[in-house]
Amino acid sequence: MRIGKVLITAEQIDAKLAEMGAAITEDYRDKDVLLVGILKGAFVVMADLARHIDLPVELDFMAVASYGSATKSSGVVRILKDLDQEITGRHVLLVEDIVDTGLTLQYLLKNLQVRKPASLSLAALVIKDGIDRAPLEIKYEGFHIPPVFVVGYGLDFEGKYRNLPYIAVVEDTE
Ligand code: 5GP
């Protein structure tokens, strides 16, 4: 494979996360918030977004694997690692790297809602446009991109390229 065009630069990501962090700081000012990152992809956005939030937030992670091919989600999600803590009565903000079909988030929202959090909202750095997905309310959203497969900033191709500081299109997947 080859790394193609850079869609979102490191500088653009940082500026957007600063905006999202400021909005989250404002909205959760008097609340005790738990940020929940979805591994593995969200580890980078989680680290950077959390540092743009000026509140004593707590962090937790879930690891999920979606059944399906490497580049297509099936909506059937396996929880590989659950949260370390209970979320009943907590203000939970789910942090996701990218929303494609939205099936992973739909599953997770349902799964977490059952635990009766005080609130449950979503933050996603990248949203793919032109995808026929069930409605999802993403309260804090970063960038809209066309429906292409991208890597970098936490997003992988066959386990690699998560460490790229920018988000780029993948070309020649052979
Ligand atoms: P969804 O369930 O919304 O279709 O997919 C969510 C997950 O699929 C993301 O958290 C991410 O792990 C993976 N994914 C979706 N689109 C892309 C993409 O363009 N590049 C990479 N590397 N992963 C993606």
mmCIF file of C-alpha atoms and ligand atoms in Angstrom:
data_model
loop_
_atom_site.group_PDB
_atom_site.id
_atom_site.type_symbol
_atom_site.label_atom_id
_atom_site.label_comp_id
_atom_site.label_asym_id
_atom_site.label_seq_id
_atom_site.Cartn_x
_atom_site.Cartn_y
_atom_site.Cartn_z
ATOM 1 C CA MET A 1 0.000 0.000 0.000
ATOM 2 C CA ARG A 2 0.931 3.621 -0.349
ATOM 3 C CA ILE A 3 0.096 6.648 1.762
ATOM 4 C CA GLY A 4 -1.757 9.048 -0.528
ATOM 5 C CA LYS A 5 -2.978 12.595 -0.117
ATOM 6 C CA VAL A 6 -2.956 14.127 3.347
ATOM 7 C CA LEU A 7 -6.588 15.007 4.088
ATOM 8 C CA ILE A 8 -6.106 16.557 7.521
ATOM 9 C CA THR A 9 -2.799 17.965 8.747
ATOM 10 C CA ALA A 10 -1.466 17.730 12.310
ATOM 11 C CA GLU A 11 -2.008 21.481 12.717
ATOM 12 C CA GLN A 12 -5.627 21.247 11.583
ATOM 13 C CA ILE A 13 -6.234 18.372 14.002
ATOM 14 C CA ASP A 14 -4.766 20.293 16.908
ATOM 15 C CA ALA A 15 -6.826 23.420 16.161
ATOM 16 C CA LYS A 16 -10.022 21.364 15.905
ATOM 17 C CA LEU A 17 -9.328 19.486 19.142
ATOM 18 C CA ALA A 18 -8.741 22.817 20.887
ATOM 19 C CA GLU A 19 -12.226 23.944 19.755
ATOM 20 C CA MET A 20 -13.835 20.668 20.785
ATOM 21 C CA GLY A 21 -12.014 20.732 24.140
ATOM 22 C CA ALA A 22 -13.185 24.289 24.820
ATOM 23 C CA ALA A 23 -16.808 23.329 24.085
ATOM 24 C CA ILE A 24 -16.561 20.265 26.342
ATOM 25 C CA THR A 25 -14.982 22.361 29.114
ATOM 26 C CA GLU A 26 -17.891 24.783 28.882
ATOM 27 C CA ASP A 27 -20.622 22.131 28.790
ATOM 28 C CA TYR A 28 -19.295 19.977 31.630
ATOM 29 C CA ARG A 29 -18.045 22.777 33.881
ATOM 30 C CA ASP A 30 -20.008 21.720 36.977
ATOM 31 C CA LYS A 31 -20.145 18.045 36.162
ATOM 32 C CA ASP A 32 -17.957 15.111 36.900
ATOM 33 C CA VAL A 33 -17.115 13.745 33.457
ATOM 34 C CA LEU A 34 -15.748 10.383 32.439
ATOM 35 C CA LEU A 35 -14.122 10.246 29.005
ATOM 36 C CA VAL A 36 -14.385 6.806 27.438
ATOM 37 C CA GLY A 37 -12.035 6.077 24.551
ATOM 38 C CA ILE A 38 -12.633 3.249 22.116
ATOM 39 C CA LEU A 39 -9.412 1.299 21.570
ATOM 40 C CA LYS A 40 -7.341 0.967 19.706
ATOM 41 C CA GLY A 41 -7.938 3.832 17.307
ATOM 42 C CA ALA A 42 -9.050 6.470 19.796
ATOM 43 C CA PHE A 43 -5.924 6.376 21.949
ATOM 44 C CA VAL A 44 -4.335 9.280 20.072
ATOM 45 C CA VAL A 45 -7.396 11.542 19.919
ATOM 46 C CA MET A 46 -8.121 10.733 23.563
ATOM 47 C CA ALA A 47 -4.657 11.818 24.688
ATOM 48 C CA ASP A 48 -4.766 15.075 22.739
ATOM 49 C CA LEU A 49 -8.431 15.958 23.307
ATOM 50 C CA ALA A 50 -8.145 15.342 27.068
ATOM 51 C CA ARG A 51 -5.312 17.872 27.254
ATOM 52 C CA HIS A 52 -7.541 20.505 25.655
ATOM 53 C CA ILE A 53 -10.187 20.021 28.358
ATOM 54 C CA ASP A 54 -9.687 22.295 31.321
ATOM 55 C CA LEU A 55 -11.505 20.133 33.886
ATOM 56 C CA PRO A 56 -10.393 17.297 36.192
ATOM 57 C CA VAL A 57 -11.753 14.588 33.908
ATOM 58 C CA GLU A 58 -11.397 10.867 34.481
ATOM 59 C CA LEU A 59 -10.496 8.523 31.651
ATOM 60 C CA ASP A 60 -11.391 4.958 30.869
ATOM 61 C CA PHE A 61 -11.146 2.761 27.788
ATOM 62 C CA MET A 62 -13.053 0.018 26.070
ATOM 63 C CA ALA A 63 -11.552 -2.210 23.440
ATOM 64 C CA VAL A 64 -13.822 -3.569 20.766
ATOM 65 C CA ALA A 65 -13.413 -5.672 17.664
ATOM 66 C CA SER A 66 -15.943 -5.586 14.924
ATOM 67 C CA TYR A 67 -16.584 -8.729 12.937
ATOM 68 C CA GLY A 68 -16.223 -8.179 9.218
ATOM 69 C CA SER A 69 -13.488 -7.502 6.728
ATOM 70 C CA ALA A 70 -10.556 -5.234 7.505
ATOM 71 C CA THR A 71 -12.144 -2.228 5.835
ATOM 72 C CA LYS A 72 -15.861 -2.822 6.402
ATOM 73 C CA SER A 73 -17.760 -2.910 9.684
ATOM 74 C CA SER A 74 -20.454 -5.553 10.167
ATOM 75 C CA GLY A 75 -22.102 -4.039 13.227
ATOM 76 C CA VAL A 76 -21.484 -7.126 15.296
ATOM 77 C CA VAL A 77 -19.146 -5.984 17.995
ATOM 78 C CA ARG A 78 -17.143 -8.040 20.424
ATOM 79 C CA ILE A 79 -16.056 -6.348 23.650
ATOM 80 C CA LEU A 80 -12.410 -7.251 24.215
ATOM 81 C CA LYS A 81 -11.989 -4.989 27.224
ATOM 82 C CA ASP A 82 -14.823 -3.491 29.204
ATOM 83 C CA LEU A 83 -14.698 -0.332 31.307
ATOM 84 C CA ASP A 84 -12.793 -0.573 34.593
ATOM 85 C CA GLN A 85 -15.448 1.386 36.410
ATOM 86 C CA GLU A 86 -19.193 1.569 36.809
ATOM 87 C CA ILE A 87 -20.885 4.419 34.973
ATOM 88 C CA THR A 88 -24.271 4.480 36.697
ATOM 89 C CA GLY A 89 -25.069 8.112 37.458
ATOM 90 C CA ARG A 90 -21.930 9.376 35.700
ATOM 91 C CA HIS A 91 -21.672 11.872 32.852
ATOM 92 C CA VAL A 92 -20.040 9.823 30.122
ATOM 93 C CA LEU A 93 -18.505 11.193 26.940
ATOM 94 C CA LEU A 94 -17.595 8.527 24.385
ATOM 95 C CA VAL A 95 -14.572 9.478 22.296
ATOM 96 C CA GLU A 96 -14.229 7.864 18.896
ATOM 97 C CA ASP A 97 -11.649 8.366 16.158
ATOM 98 C CA ILE A 98 -13.861 7.904 13.105
ATOM 99 C CA VAL A 99 -17.505 7.231 12.341
ATOM 100 C CA ASP A 100 -18.100 5.238 9.189
ATOM 101 C CA THR A 101 -21.281 3.106 9.215
ATOM 102 C CA GLY A 102 -21.880 4.172 12.829
ATOM 103 C CA LEU A 103 -22.653 0.568 13.714
ATOM 104 C CA THR A 104 -19.898 0.301 16.309
ATOM 105 C CA LEU A 105 -21.129 3.398 18.109
ATOM 106 C CA GLN A 106 -24.740 2.324 17.910
ATOM 107 C CA TYR A 107 -23.860 -0.945 19.578
ATOM 108 C CA LEU A 108 -21.761 0.771 22.239
ATOM 109 C CA LEU A 109 -24.377 3.404 23.005
ATOM 110 C CA LYS A 110 -26.974 0.702 23.556
ATOM 111 C CA ASN A 111 -24.586 -1.313 25.679
ATOM 112 C CA LEU A 112 -23.649 1.669 27.868
ATOM 113 C CA GLN A 113 -27.155 3.124 28.138
ATOM 114 C CA VAL A 114 -28.281 -0.030 29.936
ATOM 115 C CA ARG A 115 -25.864 0.885 32.740
ATOM 116 C CA LYS A 116 -27.865 4.080 33.360
ATOM 117 C CA PRO A 117 -25.320 6.892 33.100
ATOM 118 C CA ALA A 118 -26.525 10.396 34.070
ATOM 119 C CA SER A 119 -25.739 11.400 30.478
ATOM 120 C CA LEU A 120 -24.121 9.780 27.479
ATOM 121 C CA SER A 121 -22.743 11.878 24.626
ATOM 122 C CA LEU A 122 -20.448 11.377 21.675
ATOM 123 C CA ALA A 123 -17.320 13.051 20.393
ATOM 124 C CA ALA A 124 -15.785 11.951 17.091
ATOM 125 C CA LEU A 125 -12.817 13.453 15.304
ATOM 126 C CA VAL A 126 -13.721 12.279 11.798
ATOM 127 C CA ILE A 127 -17.112 11.626 10.248
ATOM 128 C CA LYS A 128 -17.466 10.085 6.811
ATOM 129 C CA ASP A 129 -20.026 11.782 4.614
ATOM 130 C CA GLY A 130 -22.107 10.039 1.989
ATOM 131 C CA ILE A 131 -22.704 6.986 4.153
ATOM 132 C CA ASP A 132 -26.217 5.673 4.594
ATOM 133 C CA ARG A 133 -26.215 5.371 8.370
ATOM 134 C CA ALA A 134 -28.811 5.320 11.098
ATOM 135 C CA PRO A 135 -29.057 8.718 12.800
ATOM 136 C CA LEU A 136 -26.434 9.253 15.472
ATOM 137 C CA GLU A 137 -26.226 12.401 17.522
ATOM 138 C CA ILE A 138 -22.583 13.416 17.589
ATOM 139 C CA LYS A 139 -22.403 16.308 20.022
ATOM 140 C CA TYR A 140 -18.758 17.180 19.394
ATOM 141 C CA GLU A 141 -17.624 16.570 15.863
ATOM 142 C CA GLY A 142 -14.352 17.257 14.157
ATOM 143 C CA PHE A 143 -13.970 16.849 10.411
ATOM 144 C CA HIS A 144 -16.233 15.576 7.660
ATOM 145 C CA ILE A 145 -14.442 13.604 4.957
ATOM 146 C CA PRO A 146 -15.592 11.735 1.841
ATOM 147 C CA PRO A 147 -16.179 7.980 2.214
ATOM 148 C CA VAL A 148 -12.577 6.916 1.619
ATOM 149 C CA PHE A 149 -10.339 4.698 3.730
ATOM 150 C CA VAL A 150 -7.876 6.750 5.752
ATOM 151 C CA VAL A 151 -4.949 6.080 8.066
ATOM 152 C CA GLY A 152 -2.984 7.990 10.669
ATOM 153 C CA TYR A 153 -3.682 9.699 13.967
ATOM 154 C CA GLY A 154 -4.750 6.400 15.544
ATOM 155 C CA LEU A 155 -6.249 4.852 12.422
ATOM 156 C CA ASP A 156 -4.505 1.783 11.036
ATOM 157 C CA PHE A 157 -4.011 -0.251 7.909
ATOM 158 C CA GLU A 158 -3.293 -3.852 8.913
ATOM 159 C CA GLY A 159 -2.203 -2.650 12.340
ATOM 160 C CA LYS A 160 0.240 -0.045 11.045
ATOM 161 C CA TYR A 161 0.360 3.740 10.509
ATOM 162 C CA ARG A 162 -1.522 4.616 13.721
ATOM 163 C CA ASN A 163 1.455 6.797 14.658
ATOM 164 C CA LEU A 164 1.258 9.148 11.680
ATOM 165 C CA PRO A 165 0.594 12.658 13.038
ATOM 166 C CA TYR A 166 -1.811 13.446 10.170
ATOM 167 C CA ILE A 167 -4.732 11.699 8.445
ATOM 168 C CA ALA A 168 -4.127 10.508 4.890
ATOM 169 C CA VAL A 169 -5.856 8.492 2.210
ATOM 170 C CA VAL A 170 -4.654 4.965 1.469
ATOM 171 C CA GLU A 171 -3.785 4.168 -2.133
ATOM 172 C CA ASP A 172 -2.977 0.828 -3.719
ATOM 173 C CA THR A 173 -4.151 -1.482 -0.970
ATOM 174 C CA GLU A 174 -2.246 -4.370 -2.621
HETATM 175 P P1 5GP B 1 -18.202 1.953 11.895
HETATM 176 O O1 5GP B 1 -18.770 0.957 12.860
HETATM 177 O O2 5GP B 1 -18.627 3.370 12.156
HETATM 178 O O3 5GP B 1 -18.409 1.541 10.474
HETATM 179 O O4 5GP B 1 -16.633 1.864 12.017
HETATM 180 C C1 5GP B 1 -15.979 2.272 13.139
HETATM 181 C C2 5GP B 1 -14.581 1.745 13.219
HETATM 182 O O5 5GP B 1 -14.107 1.233 11.967
HETATM 183 C C3 5GP B 1 -13.654 2.874 13.570
HETATM 184 O O6 5GP B 1 -13.561 3.034 14.953
HETATM 185 C C4 5GP B 1 -12.353 2.408 12.945
HETATM 186 O O7 5GP B 1 -11.705 1.542 13.832
HETATM 187 C C5 5GP B 1 -12.794 1.635 11.722
HETATM 188 N N1 5GP B 1 -12.768 2.498 10.536
HETATM 189 C C6 5GP B 1 -13.817 3.046 9.881
HETATM 190 N N2 5GP B 1 -13.396 3.780 8.830
HETATM 191 C C7 5GP B 1 -12.040 3.702 8.823
HETATM 192 C C8 5GP B 1 -11.010 4.258 7.970
HETATM 193 O O8 5GP B 1 -11.234 4.994 7.007
HETATM 194 N N3 5GP B 1 -9.733 3.944 8.303
HETATM 195 C C9 5GP B 1 -9.410 3.131 9.353
HETATM 196 N N4 5GP B 1 -8.133 2.893 9.569
HETATM 197 N N5 5GP B 1 -10.341 2.609 10.164
HETATM 198 C C10 5GP B 1 -11.643 2.884 9.903
#
